[in-house]
Coordinates of C-alpha atoms in Angstrom, one line a residue:
M267 CA 81.4 81.2 72.6
I268 CA 78.7 83.5 73.9
R269 CA 75.5 83.1 71.9
A270 CA 73.0 86.0 71.2
G271 CA 70.1 85.5 73.5
E272 CA 71.8 82.9 75.7
H273 CA 70.4 83.0 79.2
I274 CA 73.3 83.1 81.7
H275 CA 72.6 83.1 85.4
V276 CA 75.5 84.4 87.6
I277 CA 75.7 83.1 91.2
G278 CA 77.7 85.5 93.3
I279 CA 76.9 88.4 91.0
A280 CA 77.6 91.1 93.6
G281 CA 81.4 90.6 93.5
S282 CA 83.6 93.0 91.5
G283 CA 84.7 90.5 88.9
A284 CA 81.3 88.7 88.5
A285 CA 79.4 91.9 88.2
G286 CA 81.7 93.3 85.6
A287 CA 81.6 90.0 83.6
A288 CA 77.8 90.1 83.8
I289 CA 77.7 93.6 82.2
L290 CA 80.1 92.5 79.4
L291 CA 78.1 89.3 78.8
Q292 CA 74.9 91.3 78.4
R293 CA 76.6 93.7 76.0
A294 CA 77.7 90.7 74.0
G295 CA 74.1 89.7 73.5
A296 CA 73.4 87.3 76.4
Q297 CA 70.4 87.5 78.6
V298 CA 71.9 87.9 82.1
D299 CA 70.6 87.8 85.7
G300 CA 72.0 86.6 89.0
C301 CA 71.9 86.3 92.7
D302 CA 74.2 86.7 95.7
A303 CA 74.2 85.7 99.3
D304 CA 75.0 89.2 100.4
G305 CA 73.0 92.4 99.9
P306 CA 73.9 95.4 97.8
S307 CA 77.6 96.0 97.1
P308 CA 79.4 98.8 95.2
Y309 CA 79.1 96.7 92.1
T310 CA 75.3 96.1 92.1
P311 CA 74.2 99.7 91.1
P312 CA 76.0 99.3 87.8
L313 CA 74.1 96.1 87.2
E314 CA 70.8 97.8 87.9
A315 CA 71.8 100.7 85.7
V316 CA 72.0 98.4 82.6
G317 CA 68.9 96.5 83.6
I318 CA 70.5 93.3 84.9
R319 CA 68.1 91.8 87.5
W320 CA 69.7 90.2 90.6
Q321 CA 68.3 88.8 93.9
V322 CA 69.6 88.3 97.4
G323 CA 69.8 84.7 98.4
H324 CA 70.1 81.4 96.5
D325 CA 67.2 79.3 95.2
P326 CA 66.9 76.5 92.6
A327 CA 63.9 78.4 91.2
H328 CA 66.4 81.0 89.8
L329 CA 67.4 78.4 87.2
S330 CA 64.2 78.4 85.2
G331 CA 65.0 78.8 81.5
V332 CA 68.8 79.1 82.2
D333 CA 71.2 77.9 79.5
R334 CA 74.4 78.3 81.5
V335 CA 75.3 79.1 85.1
A336 CA 78.4 81.2 85.9
I337 CA 79.8 81.1 89.3
T338 CA 82.6 82.7 91.4
P339 CA 85.2 79.9 91.9
A340 CA 84.9 80.1 95.7
L341 CA 81.5 78.4 95.4
R342 CA 83.2 75.1 94.4
A343 CA 84.5 74.9 98.0
M344 CA 81.0 75.2 99.5
P345 CA 79.4 71.8 100.3
H346 CA 75.8 71.3 99.4
H347 CA 75.1 74.6 97.7
A348 CA 71.4 74.1 96.9
E349 CA 71.3 76.2 93.7
L350 CA 74.6 74.9 92.4
D351 CA 73.6 71.3 93.2
A352 CA 70.3 71.8 91.4
A353 CA 72.0 73.2 88.3
E354 CA 74.3 70.2 88.1
A355 CA 71.5 67.8 88.7
A356 CA 69.5 69.4 85.9
G357 CA 72.4 69.1 83.5
I358 CA 72.8 72.9 83.1
P359 CA 76.5 73.7 82.2
V360 CA 78.3 75.4 85.1
V361 CA 81.4 77.5 84.4
T362 CA 83.3 80.3 86.2
W363 CA 82.7 83.8 85.2
Q364 CA 86.4 83.9 84.3
A365 CA 85.9 81.2 81.7
L366 CA 83.1 83.4 80.1
L367 CA 85.3 86.4 80.2
G368 CA 88.0 84.4 78.4
E369 CA 85.4 83.6 75.7
L370 CA 84.7 87.3 75.3
M371 CA 88.4 88.1 75.0
E372 CA 88.7 85.6 72.1
A373 CA 85.9 87.1 70.0
P374 CA 86.9 88.0 66.4
G375 CA 88.6 91.4 66.1
R376 CA 89.8 91.5 69.7
I377 CA 93.4 91.8 70.9
G378 CA 93.6 90.1 74.3
V379 CA 95.6 91.9 77.0
G380 CA 96.3 90.6 80.5
V381 CA 97.7 92.3 83.5
T382 CA 98.9 89.9 86.2
G383 CA 101.2 89.8 89.2
T384 CA 101.0 89.4 93.0
H385 CA 100.6 93.1 93.5
G386 CA 99.6 96.1 91.4
K387 CA 97.2 94.4 89.0
S388 CA 94.1 96.6 89.6
T389 CA 95.9 99.9 89.3
T390 CA 97.9 98.9 86.3
T391 CA 94.9 97.4 84.5
A392 CA 92.7 100.5 85.2
L393 CA 95.5 102.8 84.2
L394 CA 96.2 100.9 80.9
G395 CA 92.5 101.0 80.1
H396 CA 92.3 104.7 80.8
L397 CA 95.4 105.4 78.6
L398 CA 94.0 103.4 75.7
A399 CA 90.6 105.2 76.0
V400 CA 92.2 108.6 76.0
A401 CA 94.3 107.6 73.0
G402 CA 91.1 106.8 71.1
L403 CA 91.5 103.0 71.0
D404 CA 88.1 102.4 72.8
P405 CA 89.2 99.4 74.8
T406 CA 87.0 96.9 76.8
V407 CA 88.5 96.7 80.3
E408 CA 87.7 94.5 83.3
V409 CA 89.2 95.3 86.7
G410 CA 88.8 93.8 90.1
A411 CA 88.0 97.1 91.7
F412 CA 85.5 99.9 91.3
I413 CA 86.7 102.6 89.0
P414 CA 85.0 105.9 89.9
A415 CA 85.5 107.4 86.4
W416 CA 83.6 104.5 84.8
G417 CA 81.0 104.0 87.6
A418 CA 81.7 100.3 87.5
S419 CA 84.5 97.7 87.5
V420 CA 84.4 97.5 83.7
R421 CA 84.6 99.7 80.7
P422 CA 82.8 98.3 77.7
G423 CA 84.4 99.3 74.4
D424 CA 84.2 98.6 70.6
G425 CA 87.9 98.8 69.9
P426 CA 90.3 95.8 69.5
P427 CA 92.0 95.9 72.9
F428 CA 90.3 93.6 75.5
V429 CA 92.1 94.2 78.8
V430 CA 91.6 92.0 81.9
E431 CA 93.0 91.9 85.3
A432 CA 94.3 88.3 85.4
D433 CA 94.2 86.9 88.9
E434 CA 96.5 84.0 89.8
F435 CA 94.4 82.8 92.8
G436 CA 92.9 79.4 92.0
D437 CA 94.7 79.5 88.7
N438 CA 91.9 81.7 87.5
F439 CA 94.0 83.4 85.0
L440 CA 94.5 80.2 83.0
N441 CA 91.1 81.0 81.5
Y442 CA 92.7 83.9 79.6
H443 CA 94.9 83.6 76.5
P444 CA 96.0 87.2 75.8
A445 CA 98.5 88.2 73.1
A446 CA 100.1 90.7 75.4
T447 CA 100.7 90.5 79.1
I448 CA 102.2 92.6 81.9
V449 CA 103.7 90.8 84.9
T450 CA 104.2 93.3 87.7
N451 CA 105.9 90.9 90.1
V452 CA 105.7 87.3 91.4
E453 CA 105.7 86.5 95.1
M454 CA 104.3 83.9 97.5
D455 CA 100.7 84.6 98.4
H456 CA 97.4 82.7 98.8
P457 CA 98.8 80.0 101.0
D458 CA 95.3 78.5 101.2
Y459 CA 95.7 77.5 97.5
F460 CA 99.4 77.5 96.7
A461 CA 101.6 75.1 98.6
D462 CA 104.7 77.1 98.2
V463 CA 106.4 79.7 96.0
S464 CA 107.4 77.0 93.5
A465 CA 103.7 76.3 93.0
V466 CA 103.1 80.1 92.4
M467 CA 105.9 80.1 89.8
D468 CA 104.5 77.1 88.1
S469 CA 101.1 78.8 87.8
F470 CA 102.6 81.9 86.3
E471 CA 104.7 79.9 83.9
R472 CA 101.6 78.0 82.7
F473 CA 99.8 81.3 82.2
V474 CA 102.5 82.8 80.0
R475 CA 103.0 79.6 78.0
G476 CA 99.2 79.6 77.4
M477 CA 99.2 83.1 75.9
G478 CA 97.6 83.6 72.5
T479 CA 99.0 85.7 69.6
D480 CA 98.0 88.6 67.5
S481 CA 98.7 89.0 63.8
D482 CA 100.4 92.4 64.3
L483 CA 101.5 92.4 67.9
G484 CA 102.7 88.7 68.0
R485 CA 103.1 87.4 71.5
L486 CA 104.4 90.0 73.9
L487 CA 105.4 89.8 77.6
L488 CA 106.3 92.9 79.6
V489 CA 107.9 91.9 82.9
A490 CA 109.4 93.9 85.8
A491 CA 113.1 93.8 85.5
D492 CA 114.0 94.3 89.2
D493 CA 111.6 91.8 90.7
P494 CA 113.2 88.5 91.8
G495 CA 110.1 86.4 91.1
A496 CA 109.6 88.0 87.6
R497 CA 113.3 87.3 86.8
E498 CA 112.9 83.7 87.8
L499 CA 109.8 83.5 85.5
V500 CA 111.8 84.9 82.6
A501 CA 114.6 82.3 83.3
R502 CA 112.0 79.6 83.0
L503 CA 110.9 80.9 79.6
D504 CA 114.2 80.5 77.7
D505 CA 112.5 78.3 75.1
W506 CA 109.4 80.5 74.8
D507 CA 108.7 81.9 71.4
G508 CA 107.3 85.2 72.4
R509 CA 108.9 88.6 72.8
I510 CA 110.0 89.7 76.3
V511 CA 110.4 93.4 77.2
R512 CA 111.8 94.1 80.7
Y513 CA 110.6 97.4 82.3
G514 CA 111.8 99.4 85.3
P515 CA 115.4 99.8 86.6
A516 CA 117.8 97.6 84.7
G517 CA 115.2 97.0 82.0
E518 CA 115.0 98.0 78.4
V519 CA 112.2 100.5 79.2
A520 CA 112.8 102.5 82.3
A521 CA 111.7 105.9 83.7
S522 CA 114.4 108.4 84.6
D523 CA 114.5 111.7 86.5
V524 CA 111.8 110.6 88.8
M525 CA 110.3 113.3 91.1
L526 CA 108.0 112.5 94.0
T527 CA 106.0 115.3 95.5
P528 CA 102.9 115.5 97.7
E529 CA 100.9 116.3 94.6
G530 CA 102.0 113.3 92.6
T531 CA 104.9 112.0 90.5
A532 CA 106.8 113.1 87.4
F533 CA 109.3 111.2 85.3
T534 CA 110.9 110.9 81.8
L535 CA 110.1 108.0 79.5
F536 CA 110.4 107.6 75.7
A537 CA 112.3 111.0 75.7
R538 CA 109.4 113.0 77.0
R539 CA 108.1 114.1 80.4
F540 CA 105.1 112.5 82.1
E541 CA 103.1 113.6 85.1
S542 CA 100.9 111.4 87.3
L543 CA 98.5 112.0 90.2
L544 CA 99.6 108.7 91.7
A545 CA 102.1 108.5 94.6
G546 CA 104.8 106.0 95.3
P547 CA 107.8 104.5 93.4
H548 CA 105.7 101.4 92.8
N549 CA 103.3 103.5 90.7
V550 CA 106.1 104.7 88.6
L551 CA 106.7 101.1 87.7
N552 CA 103.0 100.5 87.1
A553 CA 102.8 103.6 84.8
T554 CA 105.9 102.5 83.0
A555 CA 104.4 99.1 82.2
A556 CA 101.1 100.6 81.1
L557 CA 102.6 103.3 78.9
A558 CA 105.0 100.8 77.3
L559 CA 102.1 98.4 76.4
A560 CA 99.8 101.2 75.3
R561 CA 102.6 102.4 72.9
E562 CA 103.0 98.9 71.6
L563 CA 99.3 98.9 70.8
G564 CA 99.7 102.1 68.7
A565 CA 98.8 104.9 71.2
D566 CA 100.2 108.3 70.5
L567 CA 102.7 109.6 73.1
D568 CA 101.0 113.0 73.5
R569 CA 97.6 111.3 74.2
L570 CA 99.3 109.0 76.6
A571 CA 100.8 112.0 78.5
E572 CA 97.3 113.4 78.7
G573 CA 95.9 110.1 79.9
L574 CA 98.4 109.6 82.6
A575 CA 98.0 113.2 83.9
T576 CA 94.2 112.6 84.2
F577 CA 94.1 109.2 85.8
A578 CA 92.8 109.5 89.3
G579 CA 93.3 105.9 90.4
A580 CA 91.2 102.9 91.2
G581 CA 88.8 102.4 94.1
R582 CA 90.4 101.4 97.4
R583 CA 93.9 101.9 96.0
M584 CA 95.0 104.6 98.4
E585 CA 91.7 106.3 97.8
L586 CA 91.2 109.6 99.5
I587 CA 88.1 109.3 101.7
A588 CA 88.3 112.5 103.7
D589 CA 90.5 115.6 103.7
T590 CA 89.4 117.9 106.4
P591 CA 91.3 120.7 108.2
R592 CA 91.7 118.3 111.1
V593 CA 92.4 114.8 109.6
T594 CA 93.2 113.2 106.2
I595 CA 91.9 109.6 105.6
Y596 CA 93.0 107.1 102.9
D597 CA 91.6 103.7 102.2
D598 CA 93.5 100.9 100.5
Y599 CA 93.1 97.3 99.6
G600 CA 96.6 96.3 100.5
H601 CA 96.9 93.0 102.4
H602 CA 100.4 91.6 101.7
P603 CA 103.6 92.9 103.3
T604 CA 104.9 94.2 100.0
E605 CA 101.7 96.1 99.4
V606 CA 101.6 97.5 102.9
R607 CA 105.2 98.8 102.7
A608 CA 104.6 100.4 99.3
T609 CA 101.3 102.0 100.3
I610 CA 102.7 103.5 103.5
A611 CA 105.6 104.9 101.6
A612 CA 103.1 106.5 99.1
A613 CA 101.1 107.9 102.0
R614 CA 104.2 109.4 103.5
Q615 CA 104.9 111.0 100.1
R616 CA 101.5 112.6 100.2
V617 CA 101.4 113.9 103.8
G618 CA 105.1 114.6 104.4
T619 CA 107.3 113.8 107.4
K620 CA 105.9 116.3 109.9
R621 CA 102.4 114.9 110.1
R622 CA 101.6 111.9 112.3
L623 CA 100.7 108.9 110.1
W624 CA 98.5 106.1 111.4
A625 CA 98.7 102.8 109.6
V626 CA 95.5 100.9 110.4
F627 CA 95.6 97.3 109.1
E628 CA 93.0 94.5 109.1
P629 CA 95.0 91.4 108.3
H630 CA 93.4 89.3 105.6
M631 CA 93.4 85.6 106.5
Y632 CA 95.1 83.8 109.4
S633 CA 97.0 81.6 107.0
R634 CA 98.6 84.6 105.2
T635 CA 99.4 86.3 108.4
T636 CA 101.1 83.2 109.9
L637 CA 103.1 82.5 106.7
L638 CA 104.2 86.2 106.3
L639 CA 104.4 87.3 109.9
E640 CA 108.1 88.1 109.7
A641 CA 107.7 90.2 106.6
F642 CA 104.6 91.9 108.1
S643 CA 106.6 92.8 111.2
T644 CA 108.9 95.1 109.3
A645 CA 106.4 96.5 106.7
F646 CA 105.1 99.4 108.9
T647 CA 108.3 101.3 109.6
D648 CA 107.3 104.4 107.7
A649 CA 104.2 104.8 110.0
D650 CA 104.2 106.6 113.4
E651 CA 101.4 104.6 114.9
V652 CA 100.1 101.1 113.9
V653 CA 96.6 99.8 114.7
I654 CA 95.8 96.1 114.0
A655 CA 92.2 95.2 113.7
D656 CA 90.9 91.6 114.1
I657 CA 92.0 89.2 111.3
F658 CA 89.5 88.7 108.5
A659 CA 89.2 84.9 108.2
S660 CA 87.8 84.6 104.7
R661 CA 88.5 81.0 103.5
D662 CA 90.6 80.0 106.6
T663 CA 90.1 76.7 108.3
P664 CA 89.7 76.4 112.1
E665 CA 93.3 75.1 112.3
A666 CA 94.6 78.1 110.5
M667 CA 92.7 80.4 112.8
A668 CA 94.3 78.9 115.8
A669 CA 97.8 79.6 114.6
T670 CA 98.1 83.4 115.1
S671 CA 96.2 86.5 116.1
A672 CA 96.0 90.3 115.7
E673 CA 97.7 90.6 119.0
A674 CA 100.6 88.5 117.8
L675 CA 101.1 90.7 114.8
A676 CA 101.0 93.9 116.8
D677 CA 103.6 92.4 119.2
A678 CA 105.8 91.3 116.3
I679 CA 105.7 94.8 114.8
E680 CA 106.8 96.5 118.0
R681 CA 109.5 94.0 118.7
A682 CA 111.0 94.2 115.2
T683 CA 110.9 97.9 114.6
G684 CA 109.9 99.7 117.8
T685 CA 107.0 101.3 116.1
P686 CA 104.0 101.6 118.5
A687 CA 101.5 99.0 117.6
I688 CA 98.2 97.9 119.2
S689 CA 95.5 95.4 118.5
T690 CA 92.1 96.9 119.0
G691 CA 89.3 94.4 118.1
D692 CA 86.8 94.3 115.3
V693 CA 86.4 97.1 112.7
D694 CA 83.7 99.0 114.8
V695 CA 85.8 98.9 118.0
T696 CA 88.8 100.0 115.9
T697 CA 86.9 102.9 114.5
D698 CA 86.0 104.0 118.0
Y699 CA 89.6 103.7 119.1
L700 CA 90.8 105.9 116.3
A701 CA 88.1 108.5 116.8
E702 CA 89.2 108.9 120.4
H703 CA 92.9 109.1 119.7
L704 CA 93.3 111.1 116.5
A705 CA 94.7 114.6 116.9
D706 CA 94.5 117.7 114.6
G707 CA 96.9 117.3 111.7
D708 CA 97.0 113.5 111.7
A709 CA 96.7 111.3 108.6
V710 CA 95.2 107.9 108.6
L711 CA 95.9 105.1 106.1
V712 CA 93.4 102.2 106.4
M713 CA 94.5 98.9 104.7
G714 CA 92.9 95.5 104.2
A715 CA 90.8 93.3 101.9
G716 CA 88.0 92.4 104.3
K717 CA 85.8 94.9 106.2
S718 CA 88.5 97.5 106.8
Y719 CA 86.7 100.0 104.4
R720 CA 84.2 100.4 107.2
I721 CA 86.9 101.9 109.4
A722 CA 87.8 104.6 106.8
R723 CA 84.2 105.5 106.0
G724 CA 83.2 105.4 109.7
L725 CA 85.9 107.9 110.6
A726 CA 84.9 110.1 107.7
E727 CA 81.3 110.1 108.8
R728 CA 82.3 111.1 112.3
L729 CA 84.5 113.9 111.0
A730 CA 81.6 115.1 108.9
G731 CA 79.3 115.0 112.0
E732 CA 81.8 117.0 114.0
A733 CA 82.0 119.7 111.2
E734 CA 78.2 120.0 111.2
S735 CA 77.9 120.3 115.0

């Protein structure tokens, strides 16, 4: 467990999860500092605001007086990392930040809550945290995204609920043992780690079987009723001793009388009407899960209705970047075909059918694009124009990078659906292309998990410049 005054050095501290964990570790009494190969990120100002010192670059000198080193798991794949090698040579314990977050979750008086699934984790985690806060339960929440209302990716709290976004990549979520868990869906993803969908299912099953328990709540699993992967997960758990609640269509807890408008969404649940600023049927499911679990934790329905109506969303989850008389721009983290399809549908709900909707996509990883090319080819049908930026390689090998291209994806989209699609080049060239081709009244949805945010923000800056000139 975390010891008061323990000196923890975080390598890779500028990432969303690592930065959030650092803030929570400091609040638990640890002395925290860190470093990162990259410069400032959206997650470093919150570190500075609470007095956590961090540096750009890695150096064994950072390890002076350190009791433990926390790393982002991706560092394990980097050969000859000088600072990490020095820590191990000096006998300094090295753990992932997820392992330390798991220690915080298990502190006395906490009720561990996990939100996992291939898609929807960040929004559902942030929404659940917001609901619990409005209901007066003062939760601690960690999300893999910047939450504007919190000014960080975490919300430190003193109440019992300790809510984490539990990421399956690298089996990272096996560090957590929550008493209550939401599983939004289960699909094949991360082909650079999981060999096939069976390996994904095995990982989720291990996570659920490793859940903890709470004296009042017991062991509770909320799982999407209409998701094939989630249904298979439940079938694997026939001997599990926890309580399973299915939510969504065909589930024990389901929204009804759903209304989708440009302003948001309304539905009936638990015999009362709820309103949400979020768009898309997928967010009705996310809200249903969050409301159901918040109710299980003792939240009042009237406070939950207030909370849902005031939740503005998570950063880069169909985030409104610019809304000018000429063009509307949204930015989203979606990088899987299921996410792309759902996000475009939500954007269409926002802007209606009469406006031209551009779907701008930076594929994330060649390996994912190759594996899911067929699904990607039909995911853009609700858009009027599709623009494909260069693929963001991330952890890809040279072999994976030779297997496909942005041009191949654009061609597959046009052949499968007839939707106009073009590959444009890197994010800067793509920004230039859009600026030259947008017309008054157009709406732009930018999606991707790499550098695509630069497209949305670059366009917004150009629009602002035009307005000033």
